Amino acid sequence: MINIAVLGTGKIVPEAIDAIQQGKKFNVAAIWARPHSKDKAEALAKKFGIAKIYTDYEELLNDKEIEFIYVGLINAVHYEYTKKALQSGKNVILEKPFTVKSSEAEEIVNLAIAKNLYLFEAVTLLHCPNFYKIREAIKEIGSIKIIQCNYSQYSSRYDAYKEGKVAPAFDPKLYGGALYDINIYNINFIVGLFGAPKSVEYVANIGFNGVDTSGFLVLKYENFIAHCTGAKDSESPSFLIIQGDNGFIRVNSAPNLLSNVEISIHGCEVESMNLNQFSHRMVHEFIEFAETFESKNFEAMKASLETSKAVVNVAESAVKSANLSR
């Protein structure tokens, strides 16, 4: 098995550890936390049977048994911790969003390639069988005209935010907000299928501290328009719809789950399917990362990084479009 160390103790970390262990490709050999979160790290280590606990990042990076680093930290520090890991010769799995600036994305991608290291962005939907089915089915629905994506989920931290208490998820200086959190999945879905758009426009609801609590993102392509709704301040059924002149593809779930696919061709009865093999949304991605690494498929990794860079460019353009404070 491939030894991996996990950074952080936040909400995503136990989910990631569970998925890694279910995938049976990586061994979670260590967990790192800042000194003030050591108790949380110890609790996670006990729960998941993790042998090593670190509070010194340099010490962890000097551990020769560790082959991969999983960065499950807040958005604003993804670049910093990934760059240090790559400079130390470690392969990296980086939680979404890849980085918050296109210059950062370009730098760490070039660094990984130069050092012949593997760098992956953990975007669940891009690595599951349902996504591959959608990619195959696109050619069957004719010329694409409209894409609608809605991922709206009332944040567990929004009530506190309304009372003036700002968690990192709603701190614009830490790149919190709807765009870099919940809407980033919609962007990945579209860019993962169709590449970079020709133009980007973002209109957002802005909170008292300048953060986007929800918003509409419009991506314009040569022959179609994609509309992405992301909300952390309100609820709605989440869905994805790709409309062509010969049919449609619909997903009746949040994009990070991508748990059901419906296809209708030329007005025929809707065919429904779910090709995903695991109930845990993150298992497929960790298996795919491990298999890419084990087979030394460096070109596949480089191709996936082009999507990551394009998504960061879209998000950065959206920030400028809406004149968001950062």
CSV table of C-alpha atoms in Angstrom, one decimal:
chain,number,residue,atom,x,y,z
A,1,MET,CA,0.0,0.0,0.0
A,2,ILE,CA,1.0,3.6,-0.5
A,3,ASN,CA,1.7,5.6,2.7
A,4,ILE,CA,-0.1,8.8,2.9
A,5,ALA,CA,-0.2,11.6,5.6
A,6,VAL,CA,-3.3,13.6,6.1
A,7,LEU,CA,-3.1,17.4,6.9
A,8,GLY,CA,-5.8,18.9,9.1
A,9,THR,CA,-8.6,18.0,11.5
A,10,GLY,CA,-11.5,19.8,9.9
A,11,LYS,CA,-14.9,18.4,8.7
A,12,ILE,CA,-13.5,17.0,5.4
A,13,VAL,CA,-10.6,15.1,7.1
A,14,PRO,CA,-12.5,12.2,8.7
A,15,GLU,CA,-14.5,11.8,5.5
A,16,ALA,CA,-11.3,11.6,3.5
A,17,ILE,CA,-9.7,9.1,5.9
A,18,ASP,CA,-12.8,6.9,5.8
A,19,ALA,CA,-12.8,7.0,2.0
A,20,ILE,CA,-9.0,6.3,1.8
A,21,GLN,CA,-9.4,3.3,4.0
A,22,GLN,CA,-12.4,2.0,2.1
A,23,GLY,CA,-10.4,2.2,-1.2
A,24,LYS,CA,-7.7,0.0,0.2
A,25,LYS,CA,-5.0,1.5,-1.9
A,26,PHE,CA,-3.4,4.0,0.5
A,27,ASN,CA,-2.3,3.5,4.1
A,28,VAL,CA,-3.0,6.5,6.3
A,29,ALA,CA,0.3,6.4,8.1
A,30,ALA,CA,0.3,9.8,9.8
A,31,ILE,CA,-1.9,12.8,10.6
A,32,TRP,CA,-0.7,16.4,11.0
A,33,ALA,CA,-2.4,19.2,12.9
A,34,ARG,CA,-1.4,22.6,14.3
A,35,PRO,CA,-0.4,22.4,18.0
A,36,HIS,CA,-3.7,23.8,19.2
A,37,SER,CA,-5.6,21.0,17.4
A,38,LYS,CA,-3.4,18.2,18.6
A,39,ASP,CA,-6.3,16.8,20.7
A,40,LYS,CA,-8.4,16.5,17.6
A,41,ALA,CA,-5.6,14.8,15.7
A,42,GLU,CA,-5.2,12.3,18.6
A,43,ALA,CA,-8.9,11.5,18.5
A,44,LEU,CA,-8.8,10.9,14.8
A,45,ALA,CA,-5.7,8.8,15.1
A,46,LYS,CA,-7.4,6.6,17.7
A,47,LYS,CA,-10.6,6.3,15.7
A,48,PHE,CA,-8.9,5.3,12.5
A,49,GLY,CA,-5.9,3.5,13.7
A,50,ILE,CA,-3.3,6.0,12.5
A,51,ALA,CA,0.2,5.3,13.9
A,52,LYS,CA,1.9,8.8,13.7
A,53,ILE,CA,0.8,12.2,14.8
A,54,TYR,CA,2.8,15.3,13.8
A,55,THR,CA,2.4,19.0,14.8
A,56,ASP,CA,5.6,20.1,13.0
A,57,TYR,CA,5.2,20.1,9.3
A,58,GLU,CA,8.9,20.0,8.5
A,59,GLU,CA,9.3,16.9,10.7
A,60,LEU,CA,6.5,15.2,8.8
A,61,LEU,CA,8.0,16.1,5.4
A,62,ASN,CA,11.3,14.6,6.5
A,63,ASP,CA,9.5,11.3,7.2
A,64,LYS,CA,10.9,9.0,4.5
A,65,GLU,CA,8.1,6.5,4.8
A,66,ILE,CA,5.5,9.0,3.6
A,67,GLU,CA,5.0,9.0,-0.1
A,68,PHE,CA,1.9,11.2,-0.4
A,69,ILE,CA,0.5,14.2,1.4
A,70,TYR,CA,-3.3,14.9,1.5
A,71,VAL,CA,-4.0,18.6,2.0
A,72,GLY,CA,-7.4,19.0,3.7
A,73,LEU,CA,-6.8,22.5,5.1
A,74,ILE,CA,-8.7,25.8,4.5
A,75,ASN,CA,-8.7,27.2,0.9
A,76,ALA,CA,-6.3,30.1,1.5
A,77,VAL,CA,-3.3,27.8,2.5
A,78,HIS,CA,-3.6,25.1,-0.2
A,79,TYR,CA,-0.8,26.6,-2.3
A,80,GLU,CA,1.6,27.1,0.7
A,81,TYR,CA,1.3,23.6,2.1
A,82,THR,CA,1.3,21.9,-1.4
A,83,LYS,CA,4.4,23.8,-2.5
A,84,LYS,CA,6.3,22.8,0.6
A,85,ALA,CA,5.4,19.2,0.2
A,86,LEU,CA,6.4,19.2,-3.5
A,87,GLN,CA,9.7,20.9,-2.7
A,88,SER,CA,10.3,18.1,-0.1
A,89,GLY,CA,9.8,15.4,-2.8
A,90,LYS,CA,6.3,14.3,-1.7
A,91,ASN,CA,3.4,13.6,-4.0
A,92,VAL,CA,0.3,15.5,-3.2
A,93,ILE,CA,-3.5,15.1,-3.2
A,94,LEU,CA,-5.0,18.5,-2.8
A,95,GLU,CA,-8.5,19.1,-1.7
A,96,LYS,CA,-10.6,21.4,-3.8
A,97,PRO,CA,-10.3,24.3,-4.7
A,98,PHE,CA,-6.9,23.6,-6.2
A,99,THR,CA,-5.6,27.1,-5.4
A,100,VAL,CA,-7.3,30.5,-5.1
A,101,LYS,CA,-5.1,32.2,-7.7
A,102,SER,CA,-4.1,31.1,-11.2
A,103,SER,CA,-0.5,32.1,-10.7
A,104,GLU,CA,-0.4,29.7,-7.7
A,105,ALA,CA,-1.9,26.9,-9.7
A,106,GLU,CA,0.6,27.4,-12.5
A,107,GLU,CA,3.5,27.4,-10.1
A,108,ILE,CA,2.7,24.2,-8.3
A,109,VAL,CA,1.8,22.4,-11.5
A,110,ASN,CA,5.1,23.3,-13.0
A,111,LEU,CA,6.9,22.4,-9.8
A,112,ALA,CA,5.3,18.9,-9.7
A,113,ILE,CA,6.1,18.2,-13.4
A,114,ALA,CA,9.7,19.5,-13.1
A,115,LYS,CA,10.3,17.2,-10.1
A,116,ASN,CA,8.4,14.2,-11.7
A,117,LEU,CA,5.9,14.1,-8.8
A,118,TYR,CA,2.2,13.3,-8.8
A,119,LEU,CA,-0.2,16.1,-8.0
A,120,PHE,CA,-4.0,15.5,-7.9
A,121,GLU,CA,-7.0,17.7,-7.1
A,122,ALA,CA,-9.6,15.9,-5.1
A,123,VAL,CA,-12.8,16.7,-6.9
A,124,THR,CA,-15.1,13.8,-6.4
A,125,LEU,CA,-17.4,14.1,-9.4
A,126,LEU,CA,-14.5,14.0,-12.0
A,127,HIS,CA,-13.4,10.5,-10.9
A,128,CYS,CA,-16.7,8.5,-10.7
A,129,PRO,CA,-18.2,6.2,-13.3
A,130,ASN,CA,-21.3,8.3,-13.6
A,131,PHE,CA,-19.2,11.2,-14.8
A,132,TYR,CA,-17.6,9.0,-17.5
A,133,LYS,CA,-21.0,7.9,-18.6
A,134,ILE,CA,-22.2,11.5,-18.9
A,135,ARG,CA,-19.1,12.3,-21.0
A,136,GLU,CA,-19.9,9.4,-23.3
A,137,ALA,CA,-23.6,10.3,-23.6
A,138,ILE,CA,-23.0,13.9,-24.6
A,139,LYS,CA,-22.6,13.1,-28.2
A,140,GLU,CA,-26.0,11.4,-28.2
A,141,ILE,CA,-28.0,14.4,-27.2
A,142,GLY,CA,-27.0,16.5,-30.2
A,143,SER,CA,-25.7,20.1,-30.2
A,144,ILE,CA,-25.5,21.5,-26.7
A,145,LYS,CA,-27.6,24.6,-26.1
A,146,ILE,CA,-28.1,25.1,-22.3
A,147,ILE,CA,-26.5,23.8,-19.2
A,148,GLN,CA,-28.1,24.4,-15.8
A,149,CYS,CA,-26.3,23.5,-12.5
A,150,ASN,CA,-27.6,24.2,-9.0
A,151,TYR,CA,-25.8,23.3,-5.8
A,152,SER,CA,-27.5,25.0,-2.9
A,153,GLN,CA,-27.1,23.9,0.7
A,154,TYR,CA,-27.8,26.0,3.7
A,155,SER,CA,-24.5,26.2,5.6
A,156,SER,CA,-24.3,24.9,9.2
A,157,ARG,CA,-22.3,28.1,9.8
A,158,TYR,CA,-24.8,30.5,8.3
A,159,ASP,CA,-26.9,31.1,11.4
A,160,ALA,CA,-23.7,32.2,13.3
A,161,TYR,CA,-22.7,34.3,10.3
A,162,LYS,CA,-26.0,36.2,10.5
A,163,GLU,CA,-25.2,37.0,14.1
A,164,GLY,CA,-21.8,38.5,13.1
A,165,LYS,CA,-19.7,35.4,13.8
A,166,VAL,CA,-17.4,34.7,10.8
A,167,ALA,CA,-16.1,31.2,10.4
A,168,PRO,CA,-13.4,30.6,7.7
A,169,ALA,CA,-16.2,29.3,5.4
A,170,PHE,CA,-17.6,32.9,5.3
A,171,ASP,CA,-14.3,34.9,5.5
A,172,PRO,CA,-13.4,36.5,2.2
A,173,LYS,CA,-9.8,36.9,3.2
A,174,LEU,CA,-9.6,33.1,3.5
A,175,TYR,CA,-11.4,32.6,0.2
A,176,GLY,CA,-14.6,31.4,1.9
A,177,GLY,CA,-18.0,32.0,0.3
A,178,ALA,CA,-20.2,30.2,-2.2
A,179,LEU,CA,-17.9,30.5,-5.3
A,180,TYR,CA,-14.8,28.8,-3.9
A,181,ASP,CA,-16.8,26.2,-1.9
A,182,ILE,CA,-20.0,25.0,-3.3
A,183,ASN,CA,-20.0,26.5,-6.9
A,184,ILE,CA,-16.6,25.1,-7.6
A,185,TYR,CA,-18.2,21.7,-8.1
A,186,ASN,CA,-20.5,23.2,-10.8
A,187,ILE,CA,-17.5,24.7,-12.5
A,188,ASN,CA,-15.6,21.5,-12.4
A,189,PHE,CA,-18.5,19.6,-13.9
A,190,ILE,CA,-18.7,22.0,-16.9
A,191,VAL,CA,-15.0,22.5,-17.4
A,192,GLY,CA,-14.3,18.8,-16.9
A,193,LEU,CA,-16.7,18.1,-19.8
A,194,PHE,CA,-16.2,21.1,-22.2
A,195,GLY,CA,-12.9,22.8,-21.2
A,196,ALA,CA,-12.4,26.5,-20.5
A,197,PRO,CA,-15.2,28.9,-21.4
A,198,LYS,CA,-14.8,32.0,-23.6
A,199,SER,CA,-16.2,34.4,-21.0
A,200,VAL,CA,-17.2,34.4,-17.3
A,201,GLU,CA,-19.7,36.5,-15.5
A,202,TYR,CA,-20.6,36.3,-11.8
A,203,VAL,CA,-23.5,38.0,-10.0
A,204,ALA,CA,-23.5,37.4,-6.2
A,205,ASN,CA,-25.4,38.1,-3.0
A,206,ILE,CA,-22.9,39.9,-0.8
A,207,GLY,CA,-22.8,39.6,3.0
A,208,PHE,CA,-21.9,42.2,5.5
A,209,ASN,CA,-18.2,41.4,5.3
A,210,GLY,CA,-18.0,41.3,1.5
A,211,VAL,CA,-18.3,37.5,1.1
A,212,ASP,CA,-20.5,36.0,-1.6
A,213,THR,CA,-23.1,33.9,0.3
A,214,SER,CA,-24.7,32.8,-2.9
A,215,GLY,CA,-24.5,33.7,-6.6
A,216,PHE,CA,-25.1,33.0,-10.3
A,217,LEU,CA,-22.2,32.2,-12.6
A,218,VAL,CA,-22.6,32.3,-16.4
A,219,LEU,CA,-20.1,30.6,-18.6
A,220,LYS,CA,-20.3,31.3,-22.3
A,221,TYR,CA,-19.0,28.9,-24.8
A,222,GLU,CA,-18.9,29.0,-28.6
A,223,ASN,CA,-22.4,27.5,-29.1
A,224,PHE,CA,-24.0,27.3,-25.7
A,225,ILE,CA,-24.4,28.9,-22.3
A,226,ALA,CA,-23.9,27.3,-18.9
A,227,HIS,CA,-25.6,28.7,-15.8
A,228,CYS,CA,-24.2,27.7,-12.3
A,229,THR,CA,-26.1,28.5,-9.1
A,230,GLY,CA,-24.2,28.1,-5.8
A,231,ALA,CA,-25.8,29.0,-2.4
A,232,LYS,CA,-24.7,28.6,1.2
A,233,ASP,CA,-27.5,30.9,2.5
A,234,SER,CA,-30.5,29.1,1.2
A,235,GLU,CA,-31.9,25.6,0.2
A,236,SER,CA,-32.9,24.2,-3.1
A,237,PRO,CA,-33.0,20.8,-4.7
A,238,SER,CA,-29.6,20.3,-6.4
A,239,PHE,CA,-29.4,19.2,-10.0
A,240,LEU,CA,-27.4,19.3,-13.2
A,241,ILE,CA,-29.0,19.4,-16.7
A,242,ILE,CA,-27.4,19.4,-20.1
A,243,GLN,CA,-29.8,20.2,-22.9
A,244,GLY,CA,-29.1,19.3,-26.5
A,245,ASP,CA,-31.2,19.6,-29.6
A,246,ASN,CA,-31.6,15.8,-29.6
A,247,GLY,CA,-32.2,15.1,-25.9
A,248,PHE,CA,-31.0,15.8,-22.4
A,249,ILE,CA,-28.9,14.5,-19.5
A,250,ARG,CA,-30.1,15.1,-16.0
A,251,VAL,CA,-28.5,14.4,-12.6
A,252,ASN,CA,-30.9,14.6,-9.6
A,253,SER,CA,-28.3,15.1,-6.9
A,254,ALA,CA,-25.7,17.5,-5.8
A,255,PRO,CA,-22.7,17.6,-8.2
A,256,ASN,CA,-20.3,16.4,-5.6
A,257,LEU,CA,-22.4,13.2,-5.2
A,258,LEU,CA,-23.3,12.7,-8.9
A,259,SER,CA,-25.4,9.8,-7.7
A,260,ASN,CA,-27.9,9.3,-10.5
A,261,VAL,CA,-27.9,10.0,-14.2
A,262,GLU,CA,-31.0,10.2,-16.5
A,263,ILE,CA,-30.7,10.3,-20.2
A,264,SER,CA,-33.5,11.0,-22.8
A,265,ILE,CA,-32.8,10.9,-26.5
A,266,HIS,CA,-35.1,12.5,-29.0
A,267,GLY,CA,-38.1,12.4,-26.7
A,268,CYS,CA,-37.8,8.7,-25.8
A,269,GLU,CA,-38.4,7.4,-22.3
A,270,VAL,CA,-35.9,8.5,-19.7
A,271,GLU,CA,-33.3,6.0,-18.9
A,272,SER,CA,-32.1,6.1,-15.3
A,273,MET,CA,-28.8,4.6,-14.1
A,274,ASN,CA,-26.2,4.8,-11.3
A,275,LEU,CA,-22.8,3.3,-12.2
A,276,ASN,CA,-21.0,4.5,-9.1
A,277,GLN,CA,-19.7,1.5,-7.1
A,278,PHE,CA,-19.4,3.1,-3.6
A,279,SER,CA,-21.9,4.8,-1.3
A,280,HIS,CA,-19.1,7.1,0.0
A,281,ARG,CA,-18.6,9.9,-2.6
A,282,MET,CA,-14.8,10.1,-2.2
A,283,VAL,CA,-13.7,6.5,-2.6
A,284,HIS,CA,-13.5,6.5,-6.4
A,285,GLU,CA,-11.1,9.4,-6.5
A,286,PHE,CA,-8.6,7.9,-4.1
A,287,ILE,CA,-8.6,4.6,-6.0
A,288,GLU,CA,-8.1,6.4,-9.3
A,289,PHE,CA,-5.2,8.5,-7.9
A,290,ALA,CA,-3.5,5.4,-6.6
A,291,GLU,CA,-3.9,3.5,-9.8
A,292,THR,CA,-2.6,6.5,-11.8
A,293,PHE,CA,0.5,6.6,-9.5
A,294,GLU,CA,1.1,2.8,-9.5
A,295,SER,CA,0.8,2.6,-13.3
A,296,LYS,CA,3.1,5.6,-13.7
A,297,ASN,CA,0.6,7.3,-15.9
A,298,PHE,CA,2.2,10.8,-15.7
A,299,GLU,CA,0.4,12.0,-18.8
A,300,ALA,CA,-3.1,11.3,-17.3
A,301,MET,CA,-2.0,13.3,-14.3
A,302,LYS,CA,-0.9,16.2,-16.4
A,303,ALA,CA,-4.2,16.1,-18.3
A,304,SER,CA,-6.1,16.3,-15.1
A,305,LEU,CA,-4.0,19.3,-14.0
A,306,GLU,CA,-5.1,21.2,-17.1
A,307,THR,CA,-8.7,21.0,-15.8
A,308,SER,CA,-7.6,22.1,-12.4
A,309,LYS,CA,-5.8,25.2,-13.8
A,310,ALA,CA,-8.8,26.0,-16.0
A,311,VAL,CA,-11.2,25.9,-13.1
A,312,VAL,CA,-9.0,28.2,-11.0
A,313,ASN,CA,-8.9,30.6,-14.0
A,314,VAL,CA,-12.7,30.6,-14.1
A,315,ALA,CA,-13.0,31.3,-10.4
A,316,GLU,CA,-10.5,34.1,-10.5
A,317,SER,CA,-12.3,35.7,-13.4
A,318,ALA,CA,-15.6,35.4,-11.5
A,319,VAL,CA,-14.1,37.2,-8.5
A,320,LYS,CA,-13.1,40.1,-10.8
A,321,SER,CA,-16.4,40.1,-12.5
A,322,ALA,CA,-18.3,40.5,-9.3
A,323,ASN,CA,-15.7,42.8,-7.8
A,324,LEU,CA,-15.5,40.6,-4.7
A,325,SER,CA,-13.3,41.7,-1.9
A,326,ARG,CA,-10.3,39.5,-1.2
